[in-house]
Amino acid sequence: MKTREYAGYDATGLAGLIRGKQVSVAEVHDAARAAIEAVDGTLNAVVSGPWEVPLDCDSAGVLAGIPFALKDFAIHAAGVPTRFGSRLAGAGVVFPHDTELMTRFRAAGLATVASTTTPEFAFNGNTEPVTQGSTRNPWDTTRSAGGSSGGSAVLVAARALPIAHATDGGGSIRIPASANGLVGLKPSRGRVPVGPDTSEPLSGLGAEFGLTRSVRDCAALLDAVSGPAAGDKFVIRDPARPYREEVGRNPGRLRIAIQTESWSGGPVDAEISAAVNAVATVLEGLGHHVSPDSPVFDWGQFVDANLPVWSVSLAEGIDALATALGTAPGPGNLEATTLACAEYGRLVTATQLGGALAVFNQVSRAVGMFFTDYDLLLTPTLSQPPQPLGELDADDASLSPREWMHKLLGVCSFTPLFNVTGGPAISLPLGWTRSGLPIGVQLAAPMCDEGTLIAVASQLETAMPWADRAPGVNAGGL
């Protein structure tokens, strides 16, 4: 299989070729390795790999033999070092066991060939850790790849991989999906298992899943990995049908709210607003009812509640890692804002953390009531096109923890609401700037309703197709 041929297929298409014995797993792997090597020197997305031999996986899985990569954070595979995007981890921490999600990726047949870049402890809206340097956007290499799943995103966008692992604590699946022209779904809290080492990452804000180029791949991956694991703290409602059956399904006439003004009060780029409005027009043409409306909540209070939650989580993770490695966290091995937020987190009282979670509860109740009137909410994913590299500098010692949190969430003001509510949200590549940068458009749904998101995303993929668009840096020379 030639690299150019490989780069033209999504995961579902490649899996069909493998099952039909039109191509061997070994041929696909060789093409994937060549594809990664062809783009990584420009994009700087790989922490480790591509490996000569993929990690073990089930040859009978629904995605058997499909090349795959792991974000270097949260998930871990037995025997594979995890570095968390930080100098603190040194050569990496090796766990003796898989996380539950890694076990499911293996069972699906995904053949892991590399680990990908992330900002330090996944705490940034771009991917430019001091330890690795800048991961670059394949549409414009002077621009950010987004974060925190930037390494996975650029490899999928550049056609080096059809699918890759990602995590999302404030938008870290959807932000790089928007920046790189991909499909990025943050599932409902509890839909995809995060154990066994944790039960509620980031006090429930954190989720794991993946990044894809097509809606059908998103559905296939969700079918493969969703469902409760033994010992999970919460078990949520099962879907009405397999997610793959949502692709192409007519969801009926839906009530869709549209909001193009940022909840932070910051500006929204005119091209991005226009792209969202264009999607609204297409949705109306598909028979849906679209009207302007938005959940109401206090943005300043919302951001201030995020600060202790993120900071406590950082402090816990950093201290556990430092203890395991027998080292001391400090300015020599942590970026300035990471260190400042961890120090802040160690001072947060139980009462203060409880107060932040109470704010989250108030916001979740308000959004829950909003979705009694609407089936979906349509927004931009990001308020601005991908930033020039260096604009979100996590090593800026002049920023206080509060200033850093407000700066981060101001950049991605449309995404973190759904980490707080726990509901699903998806970014789709439905617009393009005049300079050729992708514009992500976000659809959010009530808790447990990924099915409706996938059905509507499938409608939009048909009406506003993006599969023929490839960035300037791509593995197949497309």
Tab-separated table of C-alpha atoms in Angstrom:
chain	number	residue	atom	x	y	z
A	1	MET	CA	0.000	0.000	0.000
A	2	LYS	CA	1.441	3.349	-1.068
A	3	THR	CA	1.410	6.210	1.430
A	4	ARG	CA	-0.772	8.319	-0.853
A	5	GLU	CA	-3.389	5.535	-1.046
A	6	TYR	CA	-3.257	4.994	2.728
A	7	ALA	CA	-3.720	8.724	3.397
A	8	GLY	CA	-6.955	8.775	1.427
A	9	TYR	CA	-8.834	6.397	3.751
A	10	ASP	CA	-10.537	6.937	7.080
A	11	ALA	CA	-10.406	4.172	9.706
A	12	THR	CA	-13.657	2.547	8.579
A	13	GLY	CA	-12.442	2.425	4.992
A	14	LEU	CA	-9.080	0.925	5.953
A	15	ALA	CA	-10.778	-1.661	8.180
A	16	GLY	CA	-12.930	-2.717	5.235
A	17	LEU	CA	-9.859	-3.212	3.046
A	18	ILE	CA	-8.203	-5.309	5.736
A	19	ARG	CA	-11.284	-7.466	6.322
A	20	GLY	CA	-11.640	-7.988	2.572
A	21	LYS	CA	-7.975	-9.029	2.379
A	22	GLN	CA	-7.313	-6.321	-0.195
A	23	VAL	CA	-4.410	-5.167	1.944
A	24	SER	CA	-2.558	-6.730	4.864
A	25	VAL	CA	-2.162	-5.281	8.340
A	26	ALA	CA	1.597	-5.249	7.796
A	27	GLU	CA	1.206	-3.168	4.626
A	28	VAL	CA	-1.056	-0.689	6.418
A	29	HIS	CA	1.397	-0.427	9.304
A	30	ASP	CA	4.333	0.199	6.950
A	31	ALA	CA	2.337	2.925	5.208
A	32	ALA	CA	1.404	4.499	8.548
A	33	ARG	CA	4.974	4.532	9.762
A	34	ALA	CA	6.137	6.144	6.512
A	35	ALA	CA	3.303	8.672	6.741
A	36	ILE	CA	4.188	9.682	10.301
A	37	GLU	CA	7.850	10.015	9.426
A	38	ALA	CA	6.965	12.113	6.375
A	39	VAL	CA	5.183	14.823	8.381
A	40	ASP	CA	6.592	14.742	11.898
A	41	GLY	CA	9.798	16.579	11.077
A	42	THR	CA	7.619	19.551	10.157
A	43	LEU	CA	4.801	19.182	12.683
A	44	ASN	CA	6.647	17.915	15.802
A	45	ALA	CA	3.733	15.781	17.014
A	46	VAL	CA	5.388	12.544	18.145
A	47	VAL	CA	6.818	11.916	21.603
A	48	SER	CA	7.730	8.280	20.946
A	49	GLY	CA	7.508	6.235	17.739
A	50	PRO	CA	6.495	5.296	15.183
A	51	TRP	CA	7.384	1.865	16.515
A	52	GLU	CA	8.526	-1.007	14.329
A	53	VAL	CA	5.934	-3.258	15.971
A	54	PRO	CA	2.560	-1.894	17.173
A	55	LEU	CA	1.313	-2.673	20.662
A	56	ASP	CA	-0.636	-5.921	20.962
A	57	CYS	CA	-4.281	-5.748	19.903
A	58	ASP	CA	-7.158	-8.080	18.988
A	59	SER	CA	-6.991	-9.143	15.336
A	60	ALA	CA	-10.760	-9.786	15.423
A	61	GLY	CA	-11.683	-6.270	16.619
A	62	VAL	CA	-13.990	-4.037	14.614
A	63	LEU	CA	-11.038	-1.733	13.813
A	64	ALA	CA	-8.444	-4.505	13.617
A	65	GLY	CA	-5.072	-3.327	12.335
A	66	ILE	CA	-5.937	0.374	12.182
A	67	PRO	CA	-2.891	2.502	13.092
A	68	PHE	CA	-3.471	4.529	16.241
A	69	ALA	CA	-1.651	6.794	18.688
A	70	LEU	CA	-1.966	7.624	22.370
A	71	LYS	CA	-1.864	11.126	23.748
A	72	ASP	CA	0.987	11.236	26.276
A	73	PHE	CA	-1.377	11.983	29.149
A	74	ALA	CA	-4.090	10.292	31.255
A	75	ILE	CA	-4.221	6.971	29.412
A	76	HIS	CA	-1.409	4.482	29.783
A	77	ALA	CA	-0.424	1.156	28.281
A	78	ALA	CA	1.480	-1.417	30.324
A	79	GLY	CA	5.213	-1.037	29.814
A	80	VAL	CA	5.006	2.175	27.745
A	81	PRO	CA	6.478	5.335	29.327
A	82	THR	CA	4.120	8.270	29.973
A	83	ARG	CA	5.694	11.731	30.229
A	84	PHE	CA	2.677	14.038	30.745
A	85	GLY	CA	4.313	16.698	28.545
A	86	SER	CA	6.566	17.641	31.460
A	87	ARG	CA	10.249	17.702	32.288
A	88	LEU	CA	9.213	16.529	35.759
A	89	ALA	CA	8.539	13.036	34.366
A	90	GLY	CA	12.040	12.678	32.947
A	91	ALA	CA	12.215	9.607	30.710
A	92	GLY	CA	8.651	8.746	31.682
A	93	VAL	CA	6.659	6.711	34.165
A	94	VAL	CA	6.037	3.074	33.231
A	95	PHE	CA	2.832	1.540	34.579
A	96	PRO	CA	2.486	-2.240	34.968
A	97	HIS	CA	-1.112	-2.246	33.725
A	98	ASP	CA	-3.367	-0.772	31.057
A	99	THR	CA	-6.059	1.713	31.876
A	100	GLU	CA	-9.543	0.418	31.089
A	101	LEU	CA	-9.765	2.563	27.961
A	102	MET	CA	-6.440	1.211	26.709
A	103	THR	CA	-7.782	-2.309	27.175
A	104	ARG	CA	-10.792	-1.368	25.053
A	105	PHE	CA	-8.658	0.215	22.368
A	106	ARG	CA	-6.730	-3.050	22.135
A	107	ALA	CA	-9.963	-5.070	22.024
A	108	ALA	CA	-11.212	-2.889	19.163
A	109	GLY	CA	-8.101	-3.924	17.232
A	110	LEU	CA	-6.450	-0.499	17.215
A	111	ALA	CA	-2.735	-0.942	16.584
A	112	THR	CA	-0.936	1.711	18.630
A	113	VAL	CA	2.217	2.908	16.887
A	114	ALA	CA	3.191	6.116	18.716
A	115	SER	CA	2.548	8.517	21.574
A	116	THR	CA	1.739	12.152	20.825
A	117	THR	CA	2.509	15.570	22.225
A	118	THR	CA	0.527	17.418	24.861
A	119	PRO	CA	1.133	20.626	26.817
A	120	GLU	CA	2.422	20.145	30.342
A	121	PHE	CA	-0.185	18.130	32.264
A	122	ALA	CA	-2.648	18.949	29.461
A	123	PHE	CA	-3.110	22.422	30.958
A	124	ASN	CA	-3.155	24.684	27.913
A	125	GLY	CA	-5.169	25.505	24.810
A	126	ASN	CA	-2.147	24.959	22.577
A	127	THR	CA	0.585	22.286	22.436
A	128	GLU	CA	3.929	23.951	23.066
A	129	PRO	CA	5.505	22.358	26.151
A	130	VAL	CA	9.020	23.380	27.116
A	131	THR	CA	10.085	19.742	27.076
A	132	GLN	CA	9.003	19.127	23.452
A	133	GLY	CA	8.704	22.487	21.725
A	134	SER	CA	5.895	23.673	19.479
A	135	THR	CA	3.578	21.256	17.703
A	136	ARG	CA	2.617	22.986	14.462
A	137	ASN	CA	-0.660	23.233	12.597
A	138	PRO	CA	-0.544	21.414	9.217
A	139	TRP	CA	-2.798	24.059	7.617
A	140	ASP	CA	-0.345	26.830	8.560
A	141	THR	CA	2.820	25.847	10.399
A	142	THR	CA	3.128	29.298	11.979
A	143	ARG	CA	-0.132	28.619	13.841
A	144	SER	CA	-1.083	26.679	16.960
A	145	ALA	CA	-2.238	23.087	16.699
A	146	GLY	CA	-4.601	23.732	19.591
A	147	GLY	CA	-4.520	21.792	22.797
A	148	SER	CA	-4.278	19.868	24.768
A	149	SER	CA	-4.612	16.987	22.282
A	150	GLY	CA	-2.588	18.831	19.647
A	151	GLY	CA	-0.168	16.058	18.722
A	152	SER	CA	-2.927	13.547	18.054
A	153	ALA	CA	-4.901	16.139	16.100
A	154	VAL	CA	-2.170	17.148	13.681
A	155	LEU	CA	-1.278	13.534	12.841
A	156	VAL	CA	-4.913	12.791	11.995
A	157	ALA	CA	-5.340	16.051	10.058
A	158	ALA	CA	-2.120	15.461	8.109
A	159	ARG	CA	-3.404	12.006	7.069
A	160	ALA	CA	-0.600	10.245	8.944
A	161	LEU	CA	-3.170	8.445	11.107
A	162	PRO	CA	-6.904	7.952	10.574
A	163	ILE	CA	-7.731	8.128	14.278
A	164	ALA	CA	-6.003	8.931	17.586
A	165	HIS	CA	-6.636	9.146	21.334
A	166	ALA	CA	-7.491	12.488	22.953
A	167	THR	CA	-8.672	13.901	26.292
A	168	ASP	CA	-10.890	16.863	27.161
A	169	GLY	CA	-10.976	18.795	30.449
A	170	GLY	CA	-12.038	22.184	29.087
A	171	GLY	CA	-12.187	21.615	25.350
A	172	SER	CA	-9.018	19.643	24.663
A	173	ILE	CA	-10.671	17.356	22.089
A	174	ARG	CA	-12.806	20.056	20.479
A	175	ILE	CA	-10.208	22.855	20.407
A	176	PRO	CA	-7.640	20.934	18.302
A	177	ALA	CA	-10.477	19.457	16.230
A	178	SER	CA	-11.468	23.009	15.328
A	179	ALA	CA	-7.896	24.143	14.715
A	180	ASN	CA	-7.091	21.173	12.473
A	181	GLY	CA	-10.354	20.508	10.617
A	182	LEU	CA	-11.423	17.307	12.405
A	183	VAL	CA	-14.378	15.662	14.098
A	184	GLY	CA	-13.956	15.956	17.853
A	185	LEU	CA	-16.554	14.550	20.245
A	186	LYS	CA	-16.434	15.009	24.000
A	187	PRO	CA	-18.716	12.227	25.256
A	188	SER	CA	-21.073	12.479	28.205
A	189	ARG	CA	-19.483	12.117	31.617
A	190	GLY	CA	-19.379	8.390	32.341
A	191	ARG	CA	-19.842	7.270	28.726
A	192	VAL	CA	-16.183	6.274	28.258
A	193	PRO	CA	-14.369	4.733	31.247
A	194	VAL	CA	-11.477	6.633	32.842
A	195	GLY	CA	-10.390	4.051	35.456
A	196	PRO	CA	-9.007	2.231	37.229
A	197	ASP	CA	-6.552	4.812	38.566
A	198	THR	CA	-9.167	7.559	38.844
A	199	SER	CA	-12.941	7.834	38.947
A	200	GLU	CA	-13.562	11.552	38.342
A	201	PRO	CA	-10.579	13.265	36.726
A	202	LEU	CA	-10.585	16.993	37.347
A	203	SER	CA	-13.537	16.582	39.732
A	204	GLY	CA	-15.609	15.306	36.811
A	205	LEU	CA	-14.478	17.803	34.155
A	206	GLY	CA	-12.155	15.337	32.412
A	207	ALA	CA	-13.163	12.978	29.611
A	208	GLU	CA	-11.300	10.716	27.178
A	209	PHE	CA	-12.095	9.622	23.653
A	210	GLY	CA	-10.491	10.320	20.250
A	211	LEU	CA	-10.157	12.465	17.142
A	212	THR	CA	-11.277	11.383	13.673
A	213	ARG	CA	-11.717	12.745	10.156
A	214	SER	CA	-15.221	11.321	9.608
A	215	VAL	CA	-18.432	11.035	11.578
A	216	ARG	CA	-18.680	7.299	10.882
A	217	ASP	CA	-15.259	6.755	12.476
A	218	CYS	CA	-16.378	8.740	15.516
A	219	ALA	CA	-19.466	6.517	15.831
A	220	ALA	CA	-17.500	3.296	15.338
A	221	LEU	CA	-14.976	4.276	17.997
A	222	LEU	CA	-17.700	5.229	20.470
A	223	ASP	CA	-19.427	1.873	19.945
A	224	ALA	CA	-16.121	0.124	20.578
A	225	VAL	CA	-15.123	1.823	23.837
A	226	SER	CA	-18.257	3.098	25.595
A	227	GLY	CA	-20.006	1.502	28.546
A	228	PRO	CA	-19.300	1.182	32.267
A	229	ALA	CA	-16.318	-0.626	33.743
A	230	ALA	CA	-16.273	-2.705	36.909
A	231	GLY	CA	-16.228	-0.447	39.949
A	232	ASP	CA	-17.232	2.766	38.140
A	233	LYS	CA	-18.676	5.364	40.513
A	234	PHE	CA	-21.554	6.197	38.159
A	235	VAL	CA	-23.326	4.309	35.387
A	236	ILE	CA	-25.243	6.400	32.854
A	237	ARG	CA	-28.086	5.630	30.478
A	238	ASP	CA	-27.319	3.325	27.542
A	239	PRO	CA	-27.825	4.651	24.005
A	240	ALA	CA	-31.070	3.888	22.192
A	241	ARG	CA	-29.171	2.050	19.443
A	242	PRO	CA	-25.560	1.480	18.377
A	243	TYR	CA	-23.932	4.762	17.435
A	244	ARG	CA	-23.038	3.466	13.973
A	245	GLU	CA	-26.805	3.244	13.313
A	246	GLU	CA	-27.106	6.978	13.989
A	247	VAL	CA	-24.982	7.702	10.913
A	248	GLY	CA	-27.468	8.509	8.160
A	249	ARG	CA	-30.494	8.320	10.482
A	250	ASN	CA	-33.066	11.084	10.148
A	251	PRO	CA	-33.345	12.573	13.658
A	252	GLY	CA	-36.645	14.281	12.879
A	253	ARG	CA	-37.311	17.987	13.280
A	254	LEU	CA	-35.175	19.263	16.135
A	255	ARG	CA	-35.284	22.438	18.185
A	256	ILE	CA	-31.825	24.009	17.919
A	257	ALA	CA	-30.663	27.141	19.712
A	258	ILE	CA	-27.863	29.222	18.192
A	259	GLN	CA	-25.422	31.395	20.129
A	260	THR	CA	-22.578	33.228	18.372
A	261	GLU	CA	-21.636	35.731	21.104
A	262	SER	CA	-18.934	34.599	23.512
A	263	TRP	CA	-20.028	33.920	27.085
A	264	SER	CA	-16.810	35.634	28.182
A	265	GLY	CA	-17.857	38.898	26.504
A	266	GLY	CA	-14.785	38.754	24.263
A	267	PRO	CA	-14.876	39.291	20.493
A	268	VAL	CA	-15.806	36.552	18.039
A	269	ASP	CA	-14.125	36.654	14.633
A	270	ALA	CA	-16.572	37.721	11.905
A	271	GLU	CA	-15.668	34.777	9.654
A	272	ILE	CA	-16.382	32.370	12.488
A	273	SER	CA	-19.776	33.942	13.249
A	274	ALA	CA	-20.618	33.785	9.562
A	275	ALA	CA	-19.667	30.100	9.418
A	276	VAL	CA	-21.961	29.273	12.350
A	277	ASN	CA	-24.810	31.202	10.782
A	278	ALA	CA	-24.249	29.347	7.507
A	279	VAL	CA	-24.589	26.050	9.375
A	280	ALA	CA	-27.820	27.318	10.944
A	281	THR	CA	-29.190	27.999	7.455
A	282	VAL	CA	-28.289	24.465	6.351
A	283	LEU	CA	-29.932	23.001	9.464
A	284	GLU	CA	-33.107	24.927	8.713
A	285	GLY	CA	-32.986	23.573	5.166
A	286	LEU	CA	-32.805	20.083	6.656
A	287	GLY	CA	-36.084	20.738	8.457
A	288	HIS	CA	-34.855	21.779	11.895
A	289	HIS	CA	-36.100	24.832	13.781
A	290	VAL	CA	-33.204	27.169	14.680
A	291	SER	CA	-33.605	30.198	16.934
A	292	PRO	CA	-31.229	32.499	18.858
A	293	ASP	CA	-30.986	31.596	22.541
A	294	SER	CA	-28.403	30.716	25.177
A	295	PRO	CA	-28.055	29.354	28.690
A	296	VAL	CA	-27.504	32.155	31.189
A	297	PHE	CA	-24.704	31.973	33.743
A	298	ASP	CA	-22.117	34.251	35.355
A	299	TRP	CA	-18.875	33.960	33.361
A	300	GLY	CA	-16.603	35.477	36.009
A	301	GLN	CA	-17.986	33.175	38.700
A	302	PHE	CA	-17.663	30.231	36.291
A	303	VAL	CA	-13.956	30.889	35.614
A	304	ASP	CA	-13.184	31.530	39.265
A	305	ALA	CA	-14.762	28.157	40.111
A	306	ASN	CA	-12.572	26.414	37.523
A	307	LEU	CA	-9.397	27.756	39.107
A	308	PRO	CA	-9.436	25.749	42.387
A	309	VAL	CA	-10.640	22.596	40.622
A	310	TRP	CA	-7.844	22.670	38.047
A	311	SER	CA	-5.234	23.776	40.581
A	312	VAL	CA	-6.054	21.062	43.116
A	313	SER	CA	-5.916	18.448	40.360
A	314	LEU	CA	-2.541	19.753	39.193
A	315	ALA	CA	-1.164	19.739	42.719
A	316	GLU	CA	-2.334	16.171	43.313
A	317	GLY	CA	-0.873	14.894	40.050
A	318	ILE	CA	2.432	16.712	40.361
A	319	ASP	CA	2.976	15.692	43.967
A	320	ALA	CA	2.149	12.049	43.237
A	321	LEU	CA	4.536	12.014	40.269
A	322	ALA	CA	7.315	13.740	42.195
A	323	THR	CA	6.943	11.293	45.082
A	324	ALA	CA	7.032	8.287	42.747
A	325	LEU	CA	10.180	9.556	41.040
A	326	GLY	CA	11.871	10.816	44.198
A	327	THR	CA	12.262	14.352	42.897
A	328	ALA	CA	11.127	17.813	43.934
A	329	PRO	CA	8.855	19.909	41.702
A	330	GLY	CA	10.182	23.378	40.998
A	331	PRO	CA	11.094	25.920	38.316
A	332	GLY	CA	13.755	23.614	36.916
A	333	ASN	CA	11.239	20.966	35.888
A	334	LEU	CA	7.854	22.732	35.691
A	335	GLU	CA	6.606	25.609	33.566
A	336	ALA	CA	5.854	28.831	35.411
A	337	THR	CA	2.053	28.746	35.282
A	338	THR	CA	1.960	25.021	36.099
A	339	LEU	CA	4.090	25.602	39.174
A	340	ALA	CA	2.096	28.658	40.261
A	341	CYS	CA	-1.238	26.853	39.906
A	342	ALA	CA	0.034	23.775	41.747
A	343	GLU	CA	1.246	25.963	44.613
A	344	TYR	CA	-2.153	27.673	44.654
A	345	GLY	CA	-3.874	24.270	44.621
A	346	ARG	CA	-2.024	23.132	47.735
A	347	LEU	CA	-3.553	26.087	49.606
A	348	VAL	CA	-7.159	25.516	48.505
A	349	THR	CA	-9.334	24.488	51.449
A	350	ALA	CA	-12.002	21.821	51.355
A	351	THR	CA	-14.591	24.568	51.832
A	352	GLN	CA	-13.265	26.513	48.844
A	353	LEU	CA	-13.279	23.416	46.654
A	354	GLY	CA	-16.805	22.640	47.795
A	355	GLY	CA	-17.864	26.175	46.897
A	356	ALA	CA	-16.448	25.772	43.379
A	357	LEU	CA	-18.347	22.516	42.907
A	358	ALA	CA	-21.503	24.259	44.138
A	359	VAL	CA	-21.073	26.827	41.354
A	360	PHE	CA	-20.704	23.961	38.867
A	361	ASN	CA	-23.954	22.495	40.175
A	362	GLN	CA	-25.785	25.800	39.678
A	363	VAL	CA	-24.473	26.099	36.120
A	364	SER	CA	-25.384	22.482	35.332
A	365	ARG	CA	-28.939	22.978	36.601
A	366	ALA	CA	-29.362	26.104	34.458
A	367	VAL	CA	-28.079	24.342	31.340
A	368	GLY	CA	-30.218	21.309	32.111
A	369	MET	CA	-33.321	23.487	32.218
A	370	PHE	CA	-32.248	25.160	28.972
A	371	PHE	CA	-32.214	21.764	27.258
A	372	THR	CA	-35.814	21.121	28.284
A	373	ASP	CA	-36.669	23.691	25.584
A	374	TYR	CA	-34.052	22.674	23.013
A	375	ASP	CA	-32.567	19.472	21.607
A	376	LEU	CA	-29.232	21.010	20.618
A	377	LEU	CA	-27.188	24.182	21.020
A	378	LEU	CA	-25.131	25.489	18.078
A	379	THR	CA	-22.065	27.684	18.757
A	380	PRO	CA	-18.595	28.332	17.424
A	381	THR	CA	-16.001	25.955	18.833
A	382	LEU	CA	-13.424	28.750	19.123
A	383	SER	CA	-13.967	32.494	18.966
A	384	GLN	CA	-10.833	33.093	16.874
A	385	PRO	CA	-8.877	31.167	14.206
A	386	PRO	CA	-5.816	29.201	15.411
A	387	GLN	CA	-3.429	31.609	17.120
A	388	PRO	CA	0.141	32.273	16.059
A	389	LEU	CA	2.576	30.042	17.908
A	390	GLY	CA	3.639	31.369	21.277
A	391	GLU	CA	0.514	33.339	22.178
A	392	LEU	CA	-0.467	30.985	25.037
A	393	ASP	CA	2.837	30.829	26.883
A	394	ALA	CA	2.496	28.539	29.901
A	395	ASP	CA	6.013	29.483	30.990
A	396	ASP	CA	5.103	33.150	31.488
A	397	ALA	CA	6.086	33.870	35.092
A	398	SER	CA	4.303	37.230	35.062
A	399	LEU	CA	0.862	35.554	35.145
A	400	SER	CA	-0.877	34.727	38.409
A	401	PRO	CA	-2.946	31.525	38.560
A	402	ARG	CA	-6.157	33.540	38.226
A	403	GLU	CA	-4.808	35.526	35.268
A	404	TRP	CA	-3.700	32.340	33.532
A	405	MET	CA	-7.095	30.691	34.020
A	406	HIS	CA	-8.956	33.724	32.685
A	407	LYS	CA	-6.586	33.901	29.701
A	408	LEU	CA	-7.047	30.209	28.893
A	409	LEU	CA	-10.817	30.113	29.182
A	410	GLY	CA	-11.153	33.418	27.379
A	411	VAL	CA	-9.537	31.814	24.332
A	412	CYS	CA	-11.839	28.789	24.410
A	413	SER	CA	-14.954	30.263	25.994
A	414	PHE	CA	-17.452	28.085	24.099
A	415	THR	CA	-16.077	24.681	25.144
A	416	PRO	CA	-15.616	24.408	28.952
A	417	LEU	CA	-19.311	24.783	29.792
A	418	PHE	CA	-19.936	21.208	28.685
A	419	ASN	CA	-17.113	19.820	30.810
A	420	VAL	CA	-18.897	21.339	33.788
A	421	THR	CA	-22.344	20.047	32.807
A	422	GLY	CA	-20.973	16.687	31.687
A	423	GLY	CA	-23.094	16.732	28.542
A	424	PRO	CA	-21.772	15.714	25.116
A	425	ALA	CA	-20.500	18.229	22.578
A	426	ILE	CA	-18.954	17.799	19.141
A	427	SER	CA	-16.840	20.054	16.923
A	428	LEU	CA	-17.242	19.675	13.155
A	429	PRO	CA	-15.107	21.270	10.394
A	430	LEU	CA	-17.898	23.212	8.709
A	431	GLY	CA	-16.219	26.474	7.775
A	432	TRP	CA	-12.981	27.930	6.408
A	433	THR	CA	-11.372	31.329	6.671
A	434	ARG	CA	-10.424	33.255	3.541
A	435	SER	CA	-6.809	32.267	4.234
A	436	GLY	CA	-7.752	28.573	4.276
A	437	LEU	CA	-7.784	27.817	8.006
A	438	PRO	CA	-10.482	25.448	9.294
A	439	ILE	CA	-13.358	26.731	11.420
A	440	GLY	CA	-14.927	24.344	13.905
A	441	VAL	CA	-18.621	24.596	14.684
A	442	GLN	CA	-19.828	23.083	17.968
A	443	LEU	CA	-23.080	21.256	18.665
A	444	ALA	CA	-23.961	20.399	22.259
A	445	ALA	CA	-26.726	18.123	23.548
A	446	PRO	CA	-28.293	17.124	26.857
A	447	MET	CA	-26.610	14.424	28.938
A	448	CYS	CA	-26.433	10.992	27.296
A	449	ASP	CA	-27.628	12.170	23.875
A	450	GLU	CA	-24.543	11.477	21.762
A	451	GLY	CA	-26.888	9.681	19.361
A	452	THR	CA	-28.627	12.883	18.276
A	453	LEU	CA	-25.275	14.646	17.911
A	454	ILE	CA	-23.979	11.898	15.621
A	455	ALA	CA	-27.185	11.819	13.563
A	456	VAL	CA	-27.112	15.593	12.987
A	457	ALA	CA	-23.346	15.574	12.417
A	458	SER	CA	-23.922	12.955	9.729
A	459	GLN	CA	-26.555	15.158	8.089
A	460	LEU	CA	-24.124	18.083	8.056
A	461	GLU	CA	-21.263	15.937	6.748
A	462	THR	CA	-23.456	15.047	3.769
A	463	ALA	CA	-24.728	18.589	3.224
A	464	MET	CA	-21.373	20.353	3.831
A	465	PRO	CA	-18.710	17.699	3.071
A	466	TRP	CA	-15.122	18.199	4.166
A	467	ALA	CA	-13.431	14.879	3.270
A	468	ASP	CA	-11.775	16.253	0.136
A	469	ARG	CA	-9.976	19.030	2.028
A	470	ALA	CA	-6.393	18.344	3.119
A	471	PRO	CA	-3.864	20.666	4.770
A	472	GLY	CA	-0.718	21.812	3.018
A	473	VAL	CA	1.343	19.456	5.150
A	474	ASN	CA	-0.090	15.992	4.552
A	475	ALA	CA	1.367	12.521	4.303
A	476	GLY	CA	-0.117	11.681	0.924
A	477	GLY	CA	0.839	14.764	-1.034
A	478	LEU	CA	-2.868	15.361	-1.580
